[in-house]
Amino acid sequence: MSAYRVLVGCKRVIDYAVKIRVKPDKLGVVTDGVKHSMNPFDEIAIEEAIRLKEKKLASEVVAFSCGPTASQETLRTAMAMGADRAIHVEIDGKEAETLQPIHVAKLLSKVAQEEKIDIIMLGKQAIDDDCNQTAQMTASLLNWPQATFASKIENDNGSFKVTREIDGGLETIKVKLPAVISADLRLNEPRYATLPNIMKAKKKPLAKKKPSDYGVEVKAHQQVLKVEDPPVRQAGQKLETVEDLVVKLKDGGFV
Amino acid sequence: MFTTQLCRHLERWSARNVTRFIKHDRNICTSMSVFSNKTKQIELTRNRYPDLKKGPYADLTGQDVDYFSNLLPGRVLTDASDLEGSNTDWLGTCRGSSQLLLRPKTTDEVSKILEYCNGRKLAVVPQGGNTGLVGGSVPVFDEIIISTQLMNQIISLDDISGTLECQAGCVLAALDSYVSDSNLTMPLDLGAKGSCHIGGNLSTNAGGVRLLRYGSLHGSVLGLEAVLASGEIIDCKSTLRKDNTGYDLKQLFIGSEGTLGIITAVSILCPQKPKSVSVAFLGCESFETVLSIFKQAKHSLGEILLAFEFMDSASMDTVRDNLNLTSPVSEFPFYVLIETGGSDGKHDEEKLTAFLENQMSSGLISDGTVATESTKIANIWGLRERMAEGLMVDGYNYKYDVSLPLSKFYQLVDDMRDRVGGLATRVVGYGHVGDGNLHLNVTSPQYDEELMSLIEPFIYDWVSKYKGSISAEHGLGFKKRNFIYHSKSKSAVDLMKRMKLLMDPNGILNPYKLLPDN
């Protein structure tokens, strides 16, 4: 059984706890000076890749991110968790705003071919755009099998047995490698990066590339017309007694 | 590693709506653990202390209840099951038998309540979030509970000066959330923030994890409004940073634990919210290492240091065994949590990283982790903040909070561990080492007289010997009132008693609390 080479995609997104503010021009959200971190599902993907390495199923874990320079922080975090090296495809701020899963999928597939990757691990979706498309598109471009919403991965002699979380419950499928896997919430609990590893990560190789290095165009296909706040929640009514509640329910035709 | 909040976000996209992560907020856990304690039937305080007699107070009559029902329509509770939670403290160690809980909305209503009670000589207990740890917020006999639950209006926020004015029943976490929209933060933070009321925080002069940075409430409170036992409203409201005009009366109420007056409104100075916060969690080989790191941290991190907490391995075992939390580092005898934050995120992170790298190269730190993302920060803080909750799972918690010189700090824990031996489930030490404040806790499956007799007065004598405080921040309440002489002189306590007599001649405000019985 040979050891696999794993490519993990990670995206730098606005930290989930930040209060999102719509820009005055209503064409996007405020990102300047706002706290960013690695997409939580991508953290889970990295963790799974590292665990494969610890089980000696993987020989190398390569972290990948496309975006502005700050994405390198995300890659350093990935390496602090245990990834061996990183590839950063630099896309400037303006273009990064209009970057779509199809662009990322094209880049991922080119990188996978160049680096002779066996497994591509991605988070199932990014918490800023909620697209849930990159893994599926990448698999299609490479003509590889895909196992999305993975909540458990088991090795099965050259294939993987993956349990997927689907609407009806759990589905277990067998995928032959090479394959694309997207991580769901319950796949694992990501580890903390320890100080010694954080320090080591600074010395790990981080390759800086451009989309043109892979022959991929990242021109925008879509134009954002409007970004709006969700409608303000109507205040509820506080009632003093159960009798009041019954009256209100009757008035509203609910009972 | 993910908090409930993050899970809720992620769950929206997840096919199944089952969450495996335990709810985090102490507010929810309050009701969970109090509920589980209820089923264990906590002993009534008056039964546990049969020598303590009810003071010269009237018994509640139907007429009294009628008066209050007219004064506060629909906001009067008399049903025993409704009163269970308010009759019992958060730790499940003190239980009273009040038959009446009142929920005023305004200062005026509080004034009328107290005027009536004073006339009738009915004893009262002011109650906020009921998260106090010394039995100060619950009745001992049948004192009427005056709850600030409905006094939760925010009056104003001046975002230039940072002054917040609000009623005493506002929950601390709600206030922090409110002021954070204006890039401000509350000047105190503690594990009970999801439930505690700001009025209660002031009455107990609450400390918490940020005292190191923002100082005590005696400094950050600008003004307050309180009602005396007679019903007289004392207006010390002020929004001024500096005001040296007469005796600073608000300082009397702060820390008086509801025995001199009921605080009804507060104005407090809110500092700037740090632009970005980093948390480091480190493993240390010895307590000396903890102190060395503290010294170095003050030197290298100085103005960006927000908090410096420690915990011993027994504490880590508690949260691991009882709450299933995971430690970010391997096993160590001691752990340190350092939080930094300031006005320049990048600069602060670099400072912290440089500090940690230096300490690692010099060998002072063997292992640790650093976090800048909110989820990871919340999880690391959870290891420290959920300690009280974790200890409760063992059954009965003998909780102590002392100030000691750092040279003697951890020795008390070792001595206590040796003394109680196998009678205790565990003995843990953790706390605000940066403030010289140790939280020493002992647990056992249920209340054990023999174990208690080994702990008290040994611990108070020990602390007194080294001129420490027998209660650094928790206050005296019901449980520690008779040990006040261990940390205060007779002359001081005598003056306190004279002031109590002056301000509350009938002694109706929170009797059996703070002042000693003798």
Coordinates of N, CA and C in Angstrom, one line a residue, chain A residues 43-242:
Chain A
E43 N -10.5 23.8 8.1 CA -9.7 23.4 9.2 C -9.9 21.9 9.4
I44 N -11.1 21.5 9.3 CA -11.5 20.1 9.5 C -10.8 19.2 8.4
A45 N -10.8 19.8 7.2 CA -10.1 19.1 6.1 C -8.6 18.9 6.3
I46 N -8.0 20.0 6.8 CA -6.5 19.9 7.1 C -6.3 18.9 8.2
E47 N -7.1 18.9 9.2 CA -7.0 18.0 10.3 C -7.1 16.5 9.8
E48 N -8.0 16.3 8.9 CA -8.2 14.9 8.4 C -6.9 14.5 7.6
A49 N -6.4 15.4 6.8 CA -5.2 15.1 6.1 C -4.0 14.8 7.0
I50 N -3.9 15.6 8.0 CA -2.8 15.3 9.0 C -2.9 14.0 9.6
R51 N -4.2 13.6 10.0 CA -4.4 12.3 10.6 C -4.1 11.2 9.6
L52 N -4.3 11.4 8.3 CA -3.9 10.4 7.4 C -2.4 10.2 7.4
K53 N -1.7 11.3 7.5 CA -0.3 11.3 7.5 C 0.2 10.5 8.8
E54 N -0.5 10.8 9.9 CA -0.1 10.2 11.2 C -0.4 8.7 11.1
K55 N -1.4 8.3 10.3 CA -1.7 6.9 10.2 C -0.8 6.2 9.1
K56 N 0.1 7.0 8.6 CA 1.1 6.6 7.5 C 0.4 6.3 6.2
L57 N -0.9 6.8 6.0 CA -1.6 6.6 4.8 C -1.2 7.7 3.8
A58 N -0.8 8.8 4.3 CA -0.3 9.9 3.5 C 1.1 10.2 3.7
S59 N 1.8 10.5 2.6 CA 3.3 10.8 2.8 C 3.5 12.3 2.8
E60 N 2.6 13.1 2.2 CA 2.8 14.5 2.2 C 1.5 15.2 2.2
V61 N 1.4 16.3 2.9 CA 0.2 17.2 2.9 C 0.6 18.5 2.4
V62 N 0.0 18.9 1.3 CA 0.3 20.3 0.7 C -1.0 21.1 0.9
A63 N -0.7 22.3 1.5 CA -1.9 23.2 1.7 C -1.9 24.2 0.6
F64 N -3.1 24.6 0.2 CA -3.3 25.4 -1.0 C -4.3 26.5 -0.7
S65 N -4.0 27.7 -1.2 CA -5.0 28.8 -1.0 C -4.8 29.8 -2.1
C66 N -5.9 30.3 -2.6 CA -5.8 31.4 -3.6 C -6.5 32.6 -3.0
G67 N -5.8 33.8 -3.1 CA -6.4 35.0 -2.6 C -5.3 36.0 -2.5
P68 N -5.6 37.1 -1.8 CA -4.6 38.2 -1.6 C -3.5 37.7 -0.7
T69 N -2.5 38.5 -0.5 CA -1.3 38.2 0.2 C -1.6 37.6 1.6
A70 N -2.6 38.2 2.3 CA -3.0 37.8 3.6 C -3.3 36.3 3.7
S71 N -3.7 35.7 2.6 CA -3.9 34.2 2.6 C -2.8 33.4 3.1
Q72 N -1.6 34.0 3.0 CA -0.4 33.3 3.5 C -0.5 33.0 5.0
E73 N -1.2 33.9 5.7 CA -1.3 33.7 7.2 C -2.1 32.4 7.4
T74 N -3.1 32.2 6.5 CA -4.0 31.0 6.6 C -3.1 29.8 6.3
L75 N -2.2 29.9 5.3 CA -1.4 28.8 5.0 C -0.4 28.5 6.1
R76 N 0.1 29.5 6.8 CA 1.0 29.3 7.9 C 0.3 28.5 9.0
T77 N -1.0 28.9 9.2 CA -1.8 28.1 10.2 C -1.9 26.7 9.8
A78 N -2.1 26.4 8.5 CA -2.2 25.0 8.0 C -0.9 24.3 8.3
M79 N 0.2 25.0 8.0 CA 1.5 24.3 8.3 C 1.7 24.1 9.8
A80 N 1.2 25.1 10.6 CA 1.4 24.9 12.0 C 0.6 23.7 12.5
M81 N -0.4 23.4 11.8 CA -1.2 22.2 12.2 C -0.6 20.9 11.8
G82 N 0.3 21.1 10.8 CA 1.1 19.9 10.3 C 1.3 19.7 8.9
A83 N 0.7 20.6 8.0 CA 0.9 20.5 6.6 C 2.4 20.7 6.3
D84 N 3.0 20.0 5.3 CA 4.4 20.0 5.0 C 4.8 21.2 4.3
R85 N 4.0 21.6 3.3 CA 4.4 22.8 2.6 C 3.1 23.5 2.0
A86 N 3.3 24.7 1.5 CA 2.1 25.4 1.0 C 2.3 26.0 -0.3
I87 N 1.2 26.1 -1.1 CA 1.2 26.9 -2.3 C 0.2 28.0 -2.3
H88 N 0.7 29.2 -2.5 CA -0.2 30.4 -2.5 C -0.4 30.9 -3.9
V89 N -1.6 30.9 -4.4 CA -1.8 31.5 -5.8 C -2.3 32.9 -5.5
E90 N -1.5 33.9 -5.8 CA -1.8 35.2 -5.5 C -2.8 35.8 -6.5
I91 N -3.9 36.3 -5.8 CA -4.9 37.0 -6.6 C -5.2 38.3 -5.9
D92 N -5.1 39.4 -6.6 CA -5.2 40.7 -5.9 C -6.6 40.9 -5.4
G93 N -6.7 41.9 -4.5 CA -8.0 42.2 -3.8 C -9.2 42.2 -4.7
K94 N -9.1 43.1 -5.7 CA -10.3 43.3 -6.6 C -10.7 42.0 -7.3
E95 N -9.8 41.2 -7.8 CA -10.1 40.0 -8.5 C -10.6 38.9 -7.5
A96 N -10.0 39.0 -6.3 CA -10.4 38.0 -5.3 C -11.9 38.1 -4.9
E97 N -12.4 39.4 -5.0 CA -13.8 39.6 -4.6 C -14.7 38.9 -5.6
T98 N -14.3 38.7 -6.8 CA -15.2 38.1 -7.8 C -14.8 36.7 -8.2
L99 N -13.8 36.2 -7.4 CA -13.4 34.8 -7.6 C -14.5 33.8 -7.3
Q100 N -14.7 32.9 -8.2 CA -15.8 31.9 -8.1 C -15.2 30.5 -7.9
P101 N -16.0 29.6 -7.4 CA -15.6 28.2 -7.3 C -15.0 27.6 -8.6
I102 N -15.6 28.0 -9.7 CA -15.1 27.4 -11.0 C -13.6 27.7 -11.2
H103 N -13.2 29.0 -10.8 CA -11.8 29.4 -10.9 C -11.0 28.6 -10.0
V104 N -11.4 28.4 -8.8 CA -10.6 27.7 -7.8 C -10.5 26.2 -8.2
A105 N -11.6 25.7 -8.7 CA -11.6 24.3 -9.1 C -10.6 24.1 -10.2
K106 N -10.6 25.0 -11.2 CA -9.6 24.9 -12.3 C -8.2 24.9 -11.8
L107 N -7.9 25.8 -10.8 CA -6.6 25.9 -10.2 C -6.2 24.7 -9.5
L108 N -7.2 24.2 -8.7 CA -6.9 23.0 -7.9 C -6.6 21.8 -8.8
S109 N -7.3 21.7 -9.9 CA -7.1 20.5 -10.7 C -5.7 20.6 -11.4
K110 N -5.3 21.8 -11.8 CA -4.0 22.0 -12.4 C -2.9 21.6 -11.4
V111 N -3.1 22.2 -10.2 CA -2.1 21.9 -9.1 C -2.0 20.4 -8.8
A112 N -3.1 19.8 -8.8 CA -3.2 18.4 -8.4 C -2.4 17.5 -9.5
Q113 N -2.6 17.9 -10.8 CA -1.9 17.2 -11.8 C -0.4 17.4 -11.7
E114 N 0.0 18.7 -11.5 CA 1.4 19.1 -11.5 C 2.1 18.4 -10.3
E115 N 1.4 18.4 -9.1 CA 2.0 17.8 -7.9 C 1.8 16.3 -7.7
K116 N 1.1 15.7 -8.7 CA 0.8 14.3 -8.7 C 0.1 13.9 -7.4
I117 N -1.0 14.6 -7.2 CA -1.8 14.4 -5.9 C -2.7 13.2 -6.1
D118 N -2.9 12.5 -4.9 CA -3.8 11.4 -4.9 C -5.2 11.7 -4.3
I119 N -5.1 12.6 -3.3 CA -6.4 12.9 -2.6 C -6.5 14.5 -2.5
I120 N -7.6 15.0 -2.9 CA -7.9 16.4 -2.7 C -8.9 16.5 -1.6
M121 N -8.5 17.2 -0.5 CA -9.4 17.4 0.7 C -9.9 18.8 0.7
L122 N -11.2 19.1 0.7 CA -11.7 20.4 0.8 C -12.7 20.5 1.9
G123 N -13.0 21.7 2.3 CA -14.1 21.9 3.2 C -15.4 21.9 2.4
K124 N -16.5 21.5 2.9 CA -17.6 21.3 2.0 C -18.1 22.6 1.4
Q125 N -18.0 23.7 2.2 CA -18.3 25.0 1.6 C -17.7 26.1 2.5
A126 N -17.6 27.3 1.9 CA -17.0 28.4 2.6 C -18.1 29.2 3.3
I127 N -17.8 29.7 4.5 CA -18.9 30.3 5.3 C -19.2 31.7 4.8
D128 N -18.4 32.2 3.8 CA -18.8 33.5 3.3 C -19.7 33.5 2.1
D129 N -19.5 32.5 1.2 CA -20.4 32.5 0.0 C -21.4 31.3 0.1
D130 N -21.1 30.3 0.9 CA -22.0 29.1 1.1 C -22.2 28.4 -0.3
C131 N -21.2 28.4 -1.2 CA -21.4 27.9 -2.5 C -21.5 26.4 -2.5
N132 N -20.6 25.7 -1.8 CA -20.7 24.2 -1.8 C -20.5 23.7 -3.2
Q133 N -19.5 24.2 -4.0 CA -19.4 23.8 -5.4 C -18.0 23.3 -5.8
T134 N -17.0 23.9 -5.0 CA -15.6 23.7 -5.4 C -15.2 22.2 -5.5
A135 N -15.6 21.4 -4.5 CA -15.2 20.0 -4.5 C -15.8 19.3 -5.7
Q136 N -17.1 19.5 -5.9 CA -17.8 18.8 -7.0 C -17.2 19.2 -8.4
M137 N -16.9 20.5 -8.5 CA -16.4 21.0 -9.8 C -15.0 20.4 -10.1
T138 N -14.2 20.4 -9.0 CA -12.8 19.9 -9.1 C -12.8 18.4 -9.6
A139 N -13.7 17.7 -9.0 CA -13.8 16.2 -9.3 C -14.2 16.1 -10.7
S140 N -15.1 16.9 -11.2 CA -15.6 16.8 -12.6 C -14.5 17.2 -13.5
L141 N -13.7 18.2 -13.3 CA -12.7 18.7 -14.2 C -11.6 17.6 -14.3
L142 N -11.3 16.9 -13.2 CA -10.3 15.9 -13.2 C -10.8 14.5 -13.6
N143 N -12.1 14.4 -13.6 CA -12.8 13.2 -13.9 C -12.5 12.1 -12.8
W144 N -12.4 12.6 -11.6 CA -12.2 11.8 -10.4 C -13.5 11.6 -9.6
P145 N -13.6 10.5 -8.9 CA -14.8 10.3 -8.0 C -14.8 11.3 -6.9
Q146 N -16.0 11.6 -6.4 CA -16.1 12.6 -5.3 C -16.8 12.0 -4.1
A147 N -16.4 12.3 -2.9 CA -17.1 11.9 -1.7 C -17.4 13.2 -0.9
T148 N -18.5 13.7 -1.0 CA -18.8 15.0 -0.4 C -19.5 14.9 1.0
F149 N -19.5 15.9 1.8 CA -20.1 15.9 3.2 C -19.6 14.7 4.0
A150 N -18.3 14.5 3.9 CA -17.7 13.3 4.6 C -17.8 13.5 6.1
S151 N -18.3 12.5 6.9 CA -18.3 12.6 8.3 C -17.4 11.5 8.9
K152 N -17.0 10.6 8.0 CA -16.1 9.5 8.4 C -15.3 9.0 7.2
I153 N -14.0 8.8 7.4 CA -13.2 8.2 6.3 C -12.5 7.0 6.7
E154 N -12.6 5.9 6.1 CA -11.9 4.7 6.4 C -11.1 4.2 5.2
N155 N -9.9 3.7 5.5 CA -9.1 3.1 4.4 C -9.6 1.7 4.0
D156 N -9.6 1.4 2.7 CA -10.0 0.1 2.3 C -9.2 -0.4 1.1
N157 N -7.9 -0.5 1.4 CA -7.0 -1.1 0.3 C -7.1 -0.4 -1.0
G158 N -6.6 0.8 -1.1 CA -6.6 1.5 -2.4 C -7.9 2.2 -2.7
S159 N -8.8 2.0 -1.8 CA -10.1 2.8 -1.9 C -10.4 3.4 -0.6
F160 N -11.3 4.3 -0.5 CA -11.7 4.8 0.8 C -13.2 4.5 1.0
K161 N -13.6 4.2 2.2 CA -15.0 4.0 2.5 C -15.4 5.3 3.2
V162 N -16.3 6.1 2.6 CA -16.6 7.4 3.2 C -18.1 7.4 3.6
T163 N -18.3 7.8 4.8 CA -19.7 8.0 5.3 C -20.1 9.4 5.1
R164 N -21.2 9.6 4.4 CA -21.6 11.0 4.0 C -22.8 11.4 4.8
E165 N -22.9 12.6 5.1 CA -24.1 13.2 5.8 C -25.1 13.7 4.7
I166 N -26.2 13.1 4.6 CA -27.2 13.5 3.6 C -28.5 13.8 4.3
D167 N -29.4 14.3 3.5 CA -30.7 14.7 4.1 C -31.4 13.5 4.8
G168 N -31.3 12.3 4.2 CA -32.0 11.2 4.8 C -31.3 10.6 6.0
G169 N -30.1 10.9 6.2 CA -29.3 10.3 7.3 C -27.9 10.1 6.9
L170 N -27.4 8.9 6.9 CA -26.0 8.7 6.6 C -25.9 7.7 5.4
E171 N -25.0 8.0 4.5 CA -24.8 7.1 3.3 C -23.3 6.8 3.3
T172 N -23.0 5.5 3.1 CA -21.6 5.1 3.0 C -21.3 4.6 1.6
I173 N -20.2 5.2 1.1 CA -19.9 4.9 -0.3 C -18.4 4.5 -0.3
K174 N -18.0 3.8 -1.4 CA -16.6 3.4 -1.6 C -16.1 4.2 -2.8
V175 N -15.0 5.0 -2.6 CA -14.4 5.7 -3.7 C -13.0 5.2 -4.0
K176 N -12.7 5.0 -5.3 CA -11.4 4.6 -5.7 C -10.6 5.8 -5.7
L177 N -9.3 5.7 -5.4 CA -8.4 6.8 -5.4 C -7.7 6.9 -6.8
P178 N -7.4 8.1 -7.3 CA -7.5 9.4 -6.7 C -8.9 9.9 -6.6
A179 N -9.2 10.7 -5.6 CA -10.5 11.2 -5.4 C -10.5 12.6 -4.7
V180 N -11.7 13.2 -4.8 CA -11.9 14.5 -4.1 C -12.9 14.3 -3.0
I181 N -12.5 14.7 -1.8 CA -13.3 14.6 -0.6 C -13.6 15.9 0.0
S182 N -14.9 16.2 0.4 CA -15.2 17.4 1.1 C -15.6 17.1 2.5
A183 N -15.1 17.9 3.4 CA -15.3 17.6 4.9 C -16.5 18.3 5.4
D184 N -17.3 17.5 6.2 CA -18.4 18.1 6.9 C -18.1 18.3 8.4
L185 N -19.0 18.9 9.1 CA -18.7 19.3 10.5 C -18.2 18.2 11.4
R186 N -18.8 17.0 11.3 CA -18.6 16.0 12.3 C -17.4 15.1 11.9
L187 N -16.6 15.4 10.9 CA -15.5 14.5 10.5 C -14.5 14.4 11.6
N188 N -14.1 15.5 12.2 CA -13.2 15.5 13.3 C -13.2 16.8 14.1
E189 N -12.4 16.9 15.1 CA -12.2 18.1 15.9 C -10.8 18.6 15.6
P190 N -10.6 19.7 14.9 CA -9.3 20.1 14.5 C -8.4 20.4 15.8
R191 N -7.1 20.1 15.6 CA -6.2 20.2 16.7 C -5.8 21.7 16.9
Y192 N -5.3 22.0 18.1 CA -4.6 23.3 18.3 C -3.2 23.3 17.7
A193 N -2.7 24.4 17.1 CA -1.3 24.4 16.6 C -0.5 24.7 17.9
T194 N 0.5 23.8 18.1 CA 1.3 24.0 19.3 C 2.4 25.0 19.0
L195 N 3.0 25.7 20.0 CA 4.0 26.7 19.8 C 5.2 26.1 19.0
P196 N 5.7 25.0 19.4 CA 6.9 24.5 18.6 C 6.5 24.4 17.1
N197 N 5.3 23.9 16.8 CA 4.9 23.7 15.4 C 4.7 25.1 14.7
I198 N 4.2 26.0 15.5 CA 4.0 27.4 14.9 C 5.3 27.9 14.5
M199 N 6.3 27.7 15.4 CA 7.7 28.2 15.0 C 8.2 27.5 13.9
K200 N 8.0 26.1 13.8 CA 8.6 25.3 12.7 C 7.9 25.7 11.4
A201 N 6.6 26.1 11.5 CA 5.9 26.4 10.3 C 6.5 27.6 9.5
K202 N 7.1 28.5 10.3 CA 7.7 29.7 9.6 C 8.8 29.3 8.7
K203 N 9.4 28.1 8.9 CA 10.5 27.7 8.0 C 10.1 26.8 6.9
K204 N 8.8 26.4 6.9 CA 8.4 25.4 5.9 C 8.2 26.2 4.6
P205 N 8.4 25.5 3.5 CA 8.3 26.2 2.2 C 6.9 26.6 1.8
L206 N 6.8 27.9 1.3 CA 5.6 28.4 0.9 C 5.8 29.0 -0.5
A207 N 5.3 28.3 -1.5 CA 5.5 28.7 -2.9 C 4.5 29.7 -3.3
K208 N 5.0 30.8 -4.0 CA 4.1 31.9 -4.4 C 3.9 31.8 -5.9
K209 N 2.7 31.6 -6.3 CA 2.4 31.5 -7.7 C 1.4 32.5 -8.2
K210 N 1.2 32.5 -9.5 CA 0.1 33.3 -10.1 C -0.8 32.4 -10.9
P211 N -2.1 32.8 -11.1 CA -3.0 32.0 -11.9 C -2.4 31.6 -13.3
S212 N -1.7 32.6 -13.8 CA -1.1 32.4 -15.2 C -0.1 31.3 -15.2
D213 N 0.5 31.0 -14.0 CA 1.5 29.9 -13.9 C 0.8 28.6 -14.2
Y214 N -0.5 28.5 -14.0 CA -1.2 27.3 -14.3 C -2.1 27.4 -15.5
G215 N -2.0 28.5 -16.2 CA -2.8 28.7 -17.4 C -4.2 28.9 -17.1
V216 N -4.6 29.5 -16.0 CA -6.0 29.6 -15.6 C -6.3 31.1 -15.6
E217 N -7.5 31.4 -16.2 CA -8.0 32.8 -16.2 C -8.9 33.0 -15.0
V218 N -8.8 34.1 -14.3 CA -9.7 34.3 -13.2 C -10.6 35.5 -13.3
K219 N -10.9 35.8 -14.6 CA -11.7 36.9 -14.9 C -13.1 36.7 -14.4
A220 N -13.8 37.7 -13.9 CA -15.1 37.6 -13.3 C -16.2 37.1 -14.3
H221 N -17.0 36.1 -14.0 CA -18.1 35.7 -14.9 C -19.4 36.4 -14.4
Q222 N -19.4 36.8 -13.1 CA -20.6 37.3 -12.5 C -20.4 38.7 -12.0
Q223 N -21.5 39.4 -11.9 CA -21.5 40.7 -11.4 C -22.5 40.8 -10.2
V224 N -22.0 41.2 -9.1 CA -22.9 41.4 -7.9 C -23.7 42.6 -8.1
L225 N -25.0 42.4 -8.1 CA -25.9 43.6 -8.3 C -26.2 44.3 -7.0
K226 N -26.4 43.5 -6.0 CA -26.8 44.2 -4.7 C -26.5 43.3 -3.5
V227 N -26.1 43.9 -2.4 CA -25.9 43.1 -1.2 C -26.7 43.9 -0.1
E228 N -27.6 43.2 0.6 CA -28.5 43.8 1.5 C -28.5 43.1 2.9
D229 N -28.8 43.9 3.9 CA -29.0 43.2 5.2 C -30.2 42.4 5.2
P230 N -30.3 41.4 6.0 CA -31.6 40.7 6.1 C -32.6 41.6 6.7
P231 N -33.9 41.4 6.5 CA -34.9 42.3 7.1 C -34.8 42.2 8.6
V232 N -35.0 43.4 9.2 CA -34.9 43.5 10.7 C -36.0 42.6 11.3
R233 N -35.6 41.8 12.3 CA -36.6 41.0 13.0 C -37.6 41.9 13.7
Q234 N -38.9 41.6 13.6 CA -39.9 42.3 14.3 C -39.8 42.0 15.8
A235 N -39.9 43.0 16.6 CA -39.8 42.7 18.1 C -41.0 41.8 18.5
G236 N -40.7 40.9 19.4 CA -41.8 40.0 19.9 C -42.5 40.8 20.9
Q237 N -43.6 40.2 21.4 CA -44.4 40.9 22.4 C -44.3 40.2 23.7
K238 N -44.0 40.9 24.8 CA -44.0 40.3 26.1 C -45.3 40.4 26.7
L239 N -45.8 39.3 27.2 CA -47.1 39.3 27.8 C -47.0 39.0 29.3
E240 N -47.9 39.6 30.1 CA -47.8 39.4 31.6 C -48.3 38.1 32.1
T241 N -49.4 37.6 31.5 CA -50.0 36.4 32.1 C -50.4 35.5 31.0
V242 N -50.7 34.2 31.4 CA -51.1 33.2 30.5 C -52.4 33.6 29.8

